Short mmCIF file of C-alpha atoms in Angstrom, two decimals:
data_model
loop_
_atom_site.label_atom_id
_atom_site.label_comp_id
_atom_site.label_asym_id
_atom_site.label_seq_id
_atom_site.Cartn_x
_atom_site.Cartn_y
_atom_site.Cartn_z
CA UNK A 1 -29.79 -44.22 -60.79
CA UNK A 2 -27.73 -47.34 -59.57
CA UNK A 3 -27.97 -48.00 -55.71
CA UNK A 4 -24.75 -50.30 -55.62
CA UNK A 5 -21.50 -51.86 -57.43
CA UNK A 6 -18.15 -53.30 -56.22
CA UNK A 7 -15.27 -50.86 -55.77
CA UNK A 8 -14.36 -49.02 -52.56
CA UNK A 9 -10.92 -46.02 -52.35
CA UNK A 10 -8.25 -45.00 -50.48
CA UNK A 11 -6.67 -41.58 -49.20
CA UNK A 12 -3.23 -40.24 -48.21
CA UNK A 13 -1.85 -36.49 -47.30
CA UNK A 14 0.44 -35.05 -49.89
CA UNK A 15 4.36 -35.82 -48.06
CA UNK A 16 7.35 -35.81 -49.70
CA UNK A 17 8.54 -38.38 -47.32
CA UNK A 18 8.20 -42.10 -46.16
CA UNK A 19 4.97 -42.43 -44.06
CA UNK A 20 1.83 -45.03 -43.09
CA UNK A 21 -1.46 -44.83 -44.67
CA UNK A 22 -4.81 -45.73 -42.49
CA UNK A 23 -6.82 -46.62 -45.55
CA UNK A 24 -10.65 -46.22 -44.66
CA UNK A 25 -13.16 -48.89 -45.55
CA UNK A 26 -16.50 -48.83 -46.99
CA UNK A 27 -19.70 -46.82 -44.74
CA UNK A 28 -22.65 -49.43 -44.45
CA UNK A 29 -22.92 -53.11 -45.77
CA UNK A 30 -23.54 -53.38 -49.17
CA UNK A 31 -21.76 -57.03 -49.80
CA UNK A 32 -20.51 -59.53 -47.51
CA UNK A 33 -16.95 -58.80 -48.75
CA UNK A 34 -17.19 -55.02 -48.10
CA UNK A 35 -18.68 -55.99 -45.08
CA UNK A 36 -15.50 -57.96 -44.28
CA UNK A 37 -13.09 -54.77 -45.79
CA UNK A 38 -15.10 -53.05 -43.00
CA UNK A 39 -13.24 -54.76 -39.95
CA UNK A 40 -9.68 -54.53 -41.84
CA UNK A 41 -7.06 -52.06 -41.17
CA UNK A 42 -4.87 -52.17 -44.03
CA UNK A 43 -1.47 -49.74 -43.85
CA UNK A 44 0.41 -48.95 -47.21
CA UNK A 45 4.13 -48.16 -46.34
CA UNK A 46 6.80 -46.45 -49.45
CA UNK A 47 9.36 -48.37 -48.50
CA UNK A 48 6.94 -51.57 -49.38
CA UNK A 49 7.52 -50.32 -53.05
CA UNK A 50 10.82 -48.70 -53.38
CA UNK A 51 13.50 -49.25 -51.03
CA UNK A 52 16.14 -46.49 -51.38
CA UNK A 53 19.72 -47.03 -52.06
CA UNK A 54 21.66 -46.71 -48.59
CA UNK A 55 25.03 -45.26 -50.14
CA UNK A 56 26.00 -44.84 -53.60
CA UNK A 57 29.22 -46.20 -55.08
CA UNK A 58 30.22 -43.14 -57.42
CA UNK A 59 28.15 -39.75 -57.08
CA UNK A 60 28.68 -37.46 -60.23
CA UNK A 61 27.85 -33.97 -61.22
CA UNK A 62 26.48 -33.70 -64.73
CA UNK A 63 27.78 -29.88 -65.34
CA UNK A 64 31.25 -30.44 -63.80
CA UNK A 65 32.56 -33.73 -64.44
CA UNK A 66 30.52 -33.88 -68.33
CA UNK A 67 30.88 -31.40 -71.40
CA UNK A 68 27.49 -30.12 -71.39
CA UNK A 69 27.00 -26.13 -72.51
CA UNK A 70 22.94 -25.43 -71.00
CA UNK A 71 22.10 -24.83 -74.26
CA UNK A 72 18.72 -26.49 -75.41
CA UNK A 73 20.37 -26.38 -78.98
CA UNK A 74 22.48 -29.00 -77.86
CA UNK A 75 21.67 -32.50 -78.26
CA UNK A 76 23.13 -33.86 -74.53
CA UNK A 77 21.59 -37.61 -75.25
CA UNK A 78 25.18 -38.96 -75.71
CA UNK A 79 27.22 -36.90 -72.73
CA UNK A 80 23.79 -38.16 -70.38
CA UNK A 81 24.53 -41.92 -71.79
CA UNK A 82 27.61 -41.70 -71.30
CA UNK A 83 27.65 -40.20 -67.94
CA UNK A 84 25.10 -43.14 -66.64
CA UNK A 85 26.89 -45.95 -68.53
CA UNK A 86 30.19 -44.60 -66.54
CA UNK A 87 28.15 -44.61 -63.27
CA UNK A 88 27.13 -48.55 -64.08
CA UNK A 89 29.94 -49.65 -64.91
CA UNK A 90 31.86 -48.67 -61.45
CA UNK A 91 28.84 -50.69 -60.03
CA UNK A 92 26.54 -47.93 -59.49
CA UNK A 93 25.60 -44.53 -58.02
CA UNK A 94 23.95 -41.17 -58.47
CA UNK A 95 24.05 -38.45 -61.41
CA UNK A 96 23.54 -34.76 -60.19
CA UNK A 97 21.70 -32.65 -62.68
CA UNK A 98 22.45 -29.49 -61.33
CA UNK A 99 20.14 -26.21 -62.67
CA UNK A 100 20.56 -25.56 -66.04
CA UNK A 101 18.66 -25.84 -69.74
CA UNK A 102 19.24 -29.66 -71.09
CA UNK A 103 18.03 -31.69 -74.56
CA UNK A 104 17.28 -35.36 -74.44
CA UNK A 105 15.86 -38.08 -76.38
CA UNK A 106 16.25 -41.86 -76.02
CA UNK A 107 18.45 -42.11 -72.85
CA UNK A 108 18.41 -45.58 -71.51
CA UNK A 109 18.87 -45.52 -67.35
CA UNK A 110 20.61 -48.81 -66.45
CA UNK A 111 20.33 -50.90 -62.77
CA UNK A 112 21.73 -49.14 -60.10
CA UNK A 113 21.97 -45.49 -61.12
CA UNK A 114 20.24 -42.94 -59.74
CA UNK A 115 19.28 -39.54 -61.24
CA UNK A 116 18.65 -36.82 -58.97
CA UNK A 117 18.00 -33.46 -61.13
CA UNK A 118 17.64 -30.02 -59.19
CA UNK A 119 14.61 -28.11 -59.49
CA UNK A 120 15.82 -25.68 -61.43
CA UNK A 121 16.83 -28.12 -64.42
CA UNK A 122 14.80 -27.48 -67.64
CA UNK A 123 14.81 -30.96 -69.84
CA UNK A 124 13.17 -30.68 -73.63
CA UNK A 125 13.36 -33.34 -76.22
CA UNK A 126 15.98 -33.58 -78.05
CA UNK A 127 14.82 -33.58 -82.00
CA UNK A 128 16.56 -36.07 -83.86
CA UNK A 129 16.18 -35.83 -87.58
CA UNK A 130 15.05 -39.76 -88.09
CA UNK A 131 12.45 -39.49 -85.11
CA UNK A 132 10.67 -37.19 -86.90
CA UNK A 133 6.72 -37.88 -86.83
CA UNK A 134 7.75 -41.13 -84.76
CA UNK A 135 7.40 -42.55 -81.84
CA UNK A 136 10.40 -41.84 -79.09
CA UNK A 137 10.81 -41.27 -75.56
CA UNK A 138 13.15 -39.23 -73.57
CA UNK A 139 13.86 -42.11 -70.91
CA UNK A 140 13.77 -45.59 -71.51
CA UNK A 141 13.96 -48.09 -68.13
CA UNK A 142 13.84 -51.25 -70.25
CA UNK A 143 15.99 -54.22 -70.25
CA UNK A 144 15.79 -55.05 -73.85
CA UNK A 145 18.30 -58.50 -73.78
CA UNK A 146 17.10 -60.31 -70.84
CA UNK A 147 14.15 -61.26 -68.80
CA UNK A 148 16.41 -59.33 -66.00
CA UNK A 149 14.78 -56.51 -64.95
CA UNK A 150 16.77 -53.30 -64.93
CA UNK A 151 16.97 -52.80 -61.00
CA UNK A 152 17.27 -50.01 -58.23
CA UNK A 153 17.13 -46.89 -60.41
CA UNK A 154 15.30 -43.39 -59.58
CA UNK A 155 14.29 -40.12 -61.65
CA UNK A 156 13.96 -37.13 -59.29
CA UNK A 157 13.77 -33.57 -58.61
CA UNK A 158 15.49 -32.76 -55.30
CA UNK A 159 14.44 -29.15 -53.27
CA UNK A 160 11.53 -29.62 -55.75
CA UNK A 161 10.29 -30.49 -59.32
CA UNK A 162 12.18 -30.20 -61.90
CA UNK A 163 10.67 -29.09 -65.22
CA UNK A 164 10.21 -30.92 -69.00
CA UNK A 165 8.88 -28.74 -70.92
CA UNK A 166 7.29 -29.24 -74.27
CA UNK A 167 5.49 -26.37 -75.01
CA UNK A 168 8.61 -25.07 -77.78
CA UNK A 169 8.50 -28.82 -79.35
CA UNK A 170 8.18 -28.97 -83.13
CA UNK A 171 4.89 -31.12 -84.18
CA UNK A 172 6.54 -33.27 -85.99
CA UNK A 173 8.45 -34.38 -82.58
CA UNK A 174 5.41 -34.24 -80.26
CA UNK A 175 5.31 -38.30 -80.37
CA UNK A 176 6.97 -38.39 -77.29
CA UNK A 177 6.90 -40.00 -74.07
CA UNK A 178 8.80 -39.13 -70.80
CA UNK A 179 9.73 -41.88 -68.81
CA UNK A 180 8.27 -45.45 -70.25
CA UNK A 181 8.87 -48.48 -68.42
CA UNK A 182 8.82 -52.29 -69.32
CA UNK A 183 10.81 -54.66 -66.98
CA UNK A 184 11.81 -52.69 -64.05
CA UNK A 185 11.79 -53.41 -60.47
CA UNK A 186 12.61 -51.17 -57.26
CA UNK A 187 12.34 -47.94 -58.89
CA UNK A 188 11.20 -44.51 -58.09
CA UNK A 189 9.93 -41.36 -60.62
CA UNK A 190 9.16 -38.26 -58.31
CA UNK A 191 9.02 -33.96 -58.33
CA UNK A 192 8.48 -33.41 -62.06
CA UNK A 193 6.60 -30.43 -63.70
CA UNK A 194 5.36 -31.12 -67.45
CA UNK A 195 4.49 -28.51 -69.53
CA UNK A 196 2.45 -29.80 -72.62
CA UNK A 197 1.10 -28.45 -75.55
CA UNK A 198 -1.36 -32.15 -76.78
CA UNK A 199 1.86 -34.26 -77.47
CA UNK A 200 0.83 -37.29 -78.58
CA UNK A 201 1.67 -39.60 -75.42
CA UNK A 202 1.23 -39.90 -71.54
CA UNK A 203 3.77 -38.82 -69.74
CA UNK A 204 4.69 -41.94 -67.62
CA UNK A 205 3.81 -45.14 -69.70
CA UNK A 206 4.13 -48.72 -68.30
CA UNK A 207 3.49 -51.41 -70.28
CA UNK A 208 5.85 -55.51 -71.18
CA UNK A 209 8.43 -55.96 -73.42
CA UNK A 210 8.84 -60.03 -74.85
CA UNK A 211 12.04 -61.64 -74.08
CA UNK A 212 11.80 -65.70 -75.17
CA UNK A 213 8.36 -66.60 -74.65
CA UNK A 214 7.02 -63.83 -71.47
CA UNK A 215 6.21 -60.82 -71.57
CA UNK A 216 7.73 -58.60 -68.74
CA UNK A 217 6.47 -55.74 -66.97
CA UNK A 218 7.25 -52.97 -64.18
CA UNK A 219 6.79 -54.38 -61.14
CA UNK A 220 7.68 -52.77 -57.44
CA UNK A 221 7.94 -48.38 -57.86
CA UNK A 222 6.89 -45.62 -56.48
CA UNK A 223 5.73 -42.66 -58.51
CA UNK A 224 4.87 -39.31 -56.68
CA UNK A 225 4.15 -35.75 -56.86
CA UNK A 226 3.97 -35.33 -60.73
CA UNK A 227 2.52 -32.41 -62.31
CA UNK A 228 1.11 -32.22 -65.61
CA UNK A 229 0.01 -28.98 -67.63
CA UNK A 230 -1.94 -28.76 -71.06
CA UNK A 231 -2.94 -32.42 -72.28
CA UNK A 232 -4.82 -34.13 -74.66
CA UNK A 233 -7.68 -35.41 -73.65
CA UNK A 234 -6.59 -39.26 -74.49
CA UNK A 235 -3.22 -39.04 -73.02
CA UNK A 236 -2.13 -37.58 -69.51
CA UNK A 237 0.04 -38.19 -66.65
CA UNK A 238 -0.53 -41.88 -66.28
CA UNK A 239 -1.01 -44.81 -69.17
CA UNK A 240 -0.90 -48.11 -67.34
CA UNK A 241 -0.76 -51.51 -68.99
CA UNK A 242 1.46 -53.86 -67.47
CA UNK A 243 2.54 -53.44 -64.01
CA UNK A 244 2.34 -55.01 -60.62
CA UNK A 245 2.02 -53.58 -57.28
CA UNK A 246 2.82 -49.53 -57.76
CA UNK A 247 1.94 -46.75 -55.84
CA UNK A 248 0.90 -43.48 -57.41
CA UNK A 249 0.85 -40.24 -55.06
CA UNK A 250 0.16 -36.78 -55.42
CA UNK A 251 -0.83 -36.67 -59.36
CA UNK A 252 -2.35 -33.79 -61.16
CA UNK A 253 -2.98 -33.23 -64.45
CA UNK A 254 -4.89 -30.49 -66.59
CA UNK A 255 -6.74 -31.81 -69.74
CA UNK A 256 -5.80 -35.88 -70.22
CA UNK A 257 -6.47 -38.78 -67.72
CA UNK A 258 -4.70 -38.67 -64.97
CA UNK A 259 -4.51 -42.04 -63.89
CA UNK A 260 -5.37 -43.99 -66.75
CA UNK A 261 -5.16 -47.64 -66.77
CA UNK A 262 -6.31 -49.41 -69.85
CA UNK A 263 -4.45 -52.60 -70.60
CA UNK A 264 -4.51 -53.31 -74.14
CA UNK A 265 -1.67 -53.95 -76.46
CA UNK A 266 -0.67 -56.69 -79.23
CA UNK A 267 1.97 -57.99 -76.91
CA UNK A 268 -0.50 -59.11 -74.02
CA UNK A 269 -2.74 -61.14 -76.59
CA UNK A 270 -0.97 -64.08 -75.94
CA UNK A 271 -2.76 -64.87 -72.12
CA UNK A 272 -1.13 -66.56 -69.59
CA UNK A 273 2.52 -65.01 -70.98
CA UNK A 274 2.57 -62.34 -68.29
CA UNK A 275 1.75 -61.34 -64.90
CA UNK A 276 -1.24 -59.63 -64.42
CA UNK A 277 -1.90 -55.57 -63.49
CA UNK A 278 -2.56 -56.09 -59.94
CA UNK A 279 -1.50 -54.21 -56.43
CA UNK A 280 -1.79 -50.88 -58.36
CA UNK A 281 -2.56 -48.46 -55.82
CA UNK A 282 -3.59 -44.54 -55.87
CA UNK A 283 -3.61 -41.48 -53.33
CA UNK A 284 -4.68 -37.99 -54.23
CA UNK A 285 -5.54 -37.93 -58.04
CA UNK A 286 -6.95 -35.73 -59.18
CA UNK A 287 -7.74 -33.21 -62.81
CA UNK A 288 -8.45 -30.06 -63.87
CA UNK A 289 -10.56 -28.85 -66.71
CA UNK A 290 -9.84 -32.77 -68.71
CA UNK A 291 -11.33 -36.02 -69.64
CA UNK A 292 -11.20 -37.64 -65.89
CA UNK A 293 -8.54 -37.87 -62.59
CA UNK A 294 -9.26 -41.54 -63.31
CA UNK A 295 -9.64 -44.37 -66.10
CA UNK A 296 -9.80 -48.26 -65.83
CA UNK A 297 -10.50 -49.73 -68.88
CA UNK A 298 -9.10 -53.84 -68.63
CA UNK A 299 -9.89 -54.05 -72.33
CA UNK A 300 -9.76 -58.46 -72.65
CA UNK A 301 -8.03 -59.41 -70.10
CA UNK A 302 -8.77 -60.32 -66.21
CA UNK A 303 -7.07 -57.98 -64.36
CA UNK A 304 -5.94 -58.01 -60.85
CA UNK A 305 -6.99 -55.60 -58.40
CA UNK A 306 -6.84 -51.87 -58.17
CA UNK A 307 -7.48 -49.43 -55.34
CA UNK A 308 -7.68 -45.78 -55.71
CA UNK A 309 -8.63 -43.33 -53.01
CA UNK A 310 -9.33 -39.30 -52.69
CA UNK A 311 -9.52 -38.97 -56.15
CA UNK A 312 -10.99 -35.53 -57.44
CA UNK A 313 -11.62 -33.59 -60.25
CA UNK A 314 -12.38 -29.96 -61.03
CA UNK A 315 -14.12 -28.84 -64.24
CA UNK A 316 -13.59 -32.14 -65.89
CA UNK A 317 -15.68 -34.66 -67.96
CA UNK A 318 -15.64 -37.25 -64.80
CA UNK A 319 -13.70 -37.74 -62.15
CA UNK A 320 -13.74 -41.87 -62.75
CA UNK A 321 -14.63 -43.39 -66.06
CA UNK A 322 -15.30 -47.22 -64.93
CA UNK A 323 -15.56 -48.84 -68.58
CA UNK A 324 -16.41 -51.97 -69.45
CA UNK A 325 -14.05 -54.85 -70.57
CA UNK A 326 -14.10 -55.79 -74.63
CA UNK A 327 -12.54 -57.44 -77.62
CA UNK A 328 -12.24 -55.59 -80.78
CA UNK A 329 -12.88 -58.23 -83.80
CA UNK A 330 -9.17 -58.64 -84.55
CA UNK A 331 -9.17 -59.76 -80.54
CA UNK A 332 -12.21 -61.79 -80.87
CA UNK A 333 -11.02 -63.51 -83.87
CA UNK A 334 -8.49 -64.69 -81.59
CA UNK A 335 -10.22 -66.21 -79.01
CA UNK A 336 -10.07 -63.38 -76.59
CA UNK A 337 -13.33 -61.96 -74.73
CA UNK A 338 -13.79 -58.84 -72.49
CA UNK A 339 -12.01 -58.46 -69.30
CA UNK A 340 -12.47 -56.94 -65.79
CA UNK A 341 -10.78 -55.84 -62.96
CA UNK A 342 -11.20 -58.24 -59.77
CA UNK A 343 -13.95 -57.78 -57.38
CA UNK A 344 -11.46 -56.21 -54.62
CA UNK A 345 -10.56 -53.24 -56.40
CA UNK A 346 -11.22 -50.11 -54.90
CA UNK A 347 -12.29 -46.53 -55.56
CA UNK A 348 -13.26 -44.12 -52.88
CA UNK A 349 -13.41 -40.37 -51.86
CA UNK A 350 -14.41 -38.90 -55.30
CA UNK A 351 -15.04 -35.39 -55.24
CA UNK A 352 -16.33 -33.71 -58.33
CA UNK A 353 -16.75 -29.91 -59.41
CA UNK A 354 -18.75 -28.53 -62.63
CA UNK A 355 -17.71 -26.53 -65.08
CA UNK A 356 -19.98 -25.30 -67.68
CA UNK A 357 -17.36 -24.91 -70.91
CA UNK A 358 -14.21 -25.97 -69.69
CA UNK A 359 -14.05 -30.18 -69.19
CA UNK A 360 -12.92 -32.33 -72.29
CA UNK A 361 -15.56 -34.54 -73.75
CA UNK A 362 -15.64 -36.75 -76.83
CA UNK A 363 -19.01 -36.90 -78.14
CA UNK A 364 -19.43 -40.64 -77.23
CA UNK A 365 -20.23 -39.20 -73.96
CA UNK A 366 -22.68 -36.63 -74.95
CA UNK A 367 -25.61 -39.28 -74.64
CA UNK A 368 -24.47 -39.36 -70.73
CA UNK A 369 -24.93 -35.83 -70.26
CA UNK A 370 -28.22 -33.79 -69.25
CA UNK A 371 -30.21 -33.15 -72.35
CA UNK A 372 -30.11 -28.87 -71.12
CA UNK A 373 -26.18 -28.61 -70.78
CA UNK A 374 -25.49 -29.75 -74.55
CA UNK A 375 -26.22 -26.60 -75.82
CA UNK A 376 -22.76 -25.71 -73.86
CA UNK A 377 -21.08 -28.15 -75.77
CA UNK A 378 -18.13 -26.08 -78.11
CA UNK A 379 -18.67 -26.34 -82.15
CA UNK A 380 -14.85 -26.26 -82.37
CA UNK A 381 -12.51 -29.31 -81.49
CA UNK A 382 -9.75 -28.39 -78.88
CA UNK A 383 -6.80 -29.25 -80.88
CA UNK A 384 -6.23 -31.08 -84.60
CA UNK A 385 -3.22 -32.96 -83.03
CA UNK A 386 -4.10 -35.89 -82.03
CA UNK A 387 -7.67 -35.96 -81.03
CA UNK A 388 -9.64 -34.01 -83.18
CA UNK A 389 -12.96 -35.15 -82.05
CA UNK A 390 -12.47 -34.05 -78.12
CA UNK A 391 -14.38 -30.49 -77.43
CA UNK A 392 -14.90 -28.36 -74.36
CA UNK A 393 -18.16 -28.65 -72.75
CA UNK A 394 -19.94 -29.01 -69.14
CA UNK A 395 -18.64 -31.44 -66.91
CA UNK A 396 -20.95 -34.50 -67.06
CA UNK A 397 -20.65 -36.37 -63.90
CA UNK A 398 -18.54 -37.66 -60.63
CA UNK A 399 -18.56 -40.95 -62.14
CA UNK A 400 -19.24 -43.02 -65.25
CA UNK A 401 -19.95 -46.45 -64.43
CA UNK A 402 -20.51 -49.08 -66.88
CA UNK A 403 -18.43 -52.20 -66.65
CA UNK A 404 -19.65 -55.80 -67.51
CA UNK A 405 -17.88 -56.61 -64.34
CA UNK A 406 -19.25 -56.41 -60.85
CA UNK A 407 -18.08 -53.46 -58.53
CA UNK A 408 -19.17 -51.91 -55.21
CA UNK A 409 -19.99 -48.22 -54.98
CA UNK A 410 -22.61 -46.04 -54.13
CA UNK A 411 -23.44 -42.28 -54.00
CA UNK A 412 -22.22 -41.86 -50.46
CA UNK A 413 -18.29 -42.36 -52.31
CA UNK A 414 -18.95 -39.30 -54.01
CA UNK A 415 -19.61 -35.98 -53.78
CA UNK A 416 -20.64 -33.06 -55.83
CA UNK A 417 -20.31 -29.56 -56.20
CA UNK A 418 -22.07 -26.84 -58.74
CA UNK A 419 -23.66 -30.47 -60.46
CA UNK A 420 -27.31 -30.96 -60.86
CA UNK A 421 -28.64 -33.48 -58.31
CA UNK A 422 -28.68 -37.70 -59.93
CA UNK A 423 -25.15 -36.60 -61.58
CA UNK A 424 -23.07 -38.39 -59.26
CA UNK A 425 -23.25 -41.98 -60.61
CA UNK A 426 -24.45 -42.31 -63.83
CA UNK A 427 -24.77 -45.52 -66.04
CA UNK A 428 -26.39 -46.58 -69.15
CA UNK A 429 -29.73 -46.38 -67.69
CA UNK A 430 -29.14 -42.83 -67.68
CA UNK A 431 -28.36 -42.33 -71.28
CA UNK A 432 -30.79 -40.20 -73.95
CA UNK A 433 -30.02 -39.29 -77.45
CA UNK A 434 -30.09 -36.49 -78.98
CA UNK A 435 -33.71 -37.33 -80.75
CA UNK A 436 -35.07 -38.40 -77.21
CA UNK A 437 -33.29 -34.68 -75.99
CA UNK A 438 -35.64 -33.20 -78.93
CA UNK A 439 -32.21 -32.03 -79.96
#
């Protein structure tokens, strides 16, 4: 069992509102820079990463002023367009989505408009004959012409979350994301229920789009008190892969990765064309009965730093999955060798429950897992679509930790409930086949 690494975490009450953050260092001196972190009083403020809009310009009301029926048989993509390209072009302001059942698919939100949906507001995807068993989303923040970022725009639910539910989506049209983001700046996604039946995607995704020779990426948002229901076990609330300095709040999600950043993608091959993930920052994480409340996976590239605090999972495979960086061939062929995330990062406060049947686990991770609990492991795979090779099974630990990178934790980070003692940090001195299981 490993004594020590380098990552550290961070914790914040659930609040709606604005409010300070004492972030708590490290117990005990286990480097000389956690022994500096120790003296250091850092303070994370909201208004650091999204500064709200003081007045709006035009305010709307998507039932009233708009020809929309509440039908979910109704394709409202165009009225929605239309309604936010109206709001942009009189220089900005903020759409009311009042209660009501609504149907949208590729919806582009432009600089300067704000979306605020009441919680009683029921979005599904709108399926559009030529998306079919393709890729789509149902909000696009992307500037696709220029290396301007789309700027000042927010998605929320106001006297609560609002609801997108998926659950009465086609199969052919579960490809679909709900909010992805490429070159975006002051911008806010908050209150949103998802109701999931294994679509394909995450629900937020962040990643660059190429304009000239860059690639640009999210940077400055706050994203907070999102709720995710029914994943698949390689998707979830969260897929980070280009972004700089967000801060994540309040995030649940059953079945999936929470918070999962992995940065890989054809786009960010070219290094040195982008800015790097860094200043991504997490408060109260955590997953039910899925693959883990949080990923980081920096794939080839030399990430910035992360920091991740109170992060907790019940009845899932882990809590954290720290992986190690790599190139796949095509990668390596190109020059490109496995990454990390800096030595600052942080990840703290993990809290970790067992469940004998009900965590999602991909049998890559069996050899991680106490030779006695695999009998527990389901015969059946949870769903054909996507991931066909993810099963239910025991929870296997707090924390997997196994990057080729160097990172500060120990045992006293986490704690356990219902787990066999030695499960809260395990590595790849820990692993055993099935033949050495005499399985």
């Amino acid at each position: 069992m490993m004594k020590f690494f380098t990552i550290s975490v961070l914790v914040i009450l659930f609040s709606c509102s604005n409010q300070n953050a004492i972030l708590l260092e490290p117990k005990g001196q286990v480097s000389q820079v956690e022994e500096s972190a120790e003296r250091v009083v850092t303070t994370l403020k909201e208004t650091d990463f999204f500064k709200e809009p003081t007045s709006f310009v035009v305010s709307k009301n998507f039932k009233s002023d708009y020809p929309v029926d509440n039908s979910f048989s109704t394709n409202d993509s165009d009225v929605l367009q239309k309604a936010i390209d109206d709001i942009s072009s009189q220089g900005g302001g903020k759409l009311y989505i009042p209660k009501g059942n609504y149907s949208f698919s590729e919806v582009s939100l432009k600089s300067n408009v704000h979306l605020r949906i009441d919680s009683k507001a029921v979005f599904r995807p709108a399926e559009i004959p030529d998306k079919r068993n393709k890729n789509y989303t149902m909000f696009k923040v992307v500037n696709e012409k220029s290396k301007t970022p789309v700027q000042n725009v927010s998605i929320c639910g106001v006297n609560g979350k609002f609801t997108v539910d998926l659950r009465y989506t086609k199969t052919e049209f579960l490809n679909v994301r709900i909010i992805q983001s490429f070159n975006v700046t002051n911008f806010k996604y908050t209150n949103l229920i998802v109701r999931d039946k294994f679509s394909k995607f995450s629900v937020l995704t962040f990643n660059g789009i190429k304009i000239g020779n860059r690639v640009y990426g999210p940077n400055k948002g706050l994203i907070k008190n999102i709720e995710l229901y029914g994943s698949d076990y390689g998707y979830g609330v969260v897929q980070l892969q280009l972004a700089k300095k967000l801060l994540f709040k309040n995030l649940y999600g059953e079945g999936g990765a929470t918070l999962r950043i992995e940065t890989h993608n054809k786009v960010l091959r070219e290094l040195g064309t982008y800015d790097l993930v860094d200043e991504i920052y997490g408060r109260n994480i955590r997953s039910e009965n899925g693959n883990c409340a949080l990923m980081l996976s920096p794939h080839f590239i030399d990430q910035g730093k992360v920091d991740v605090r109170n992060i907790k999972s019940i009845g899932s495979g882990f809590a954290v999955r720290i992986n190690k960086g790599f190139a796949n061939p095509e990668e390596a062929a190109l020059g490109l060798k496995a990454g990390s995330f800096s030595d600052e990062s942080v990840v703290k406060n993990v809290s970790a429950t067992y469940s004998k049947t009900k965590a999602q686990i991909k049998p890559k991770h069996y050899k991680y897992m106490p030779c006695n609990l695999r009998q527990f492991i389901q015969k059946d795979p949870i769903t054909l679509f996507p991931h066909g090779d993810s099963y239910n099974g025991p929870s296997i630990a707090a924390v997997l930790y196994n990057p080729n990178y160097k990172v500060n934790i120990t045992d006293k980070d986490v704690s356990i409930e219902g787990f066999q003692k030695g499960l809260e940090i395990v590595t790849d001195d820990d692993m055993k086949t099935d033949n050495e299981c005499g399985l």
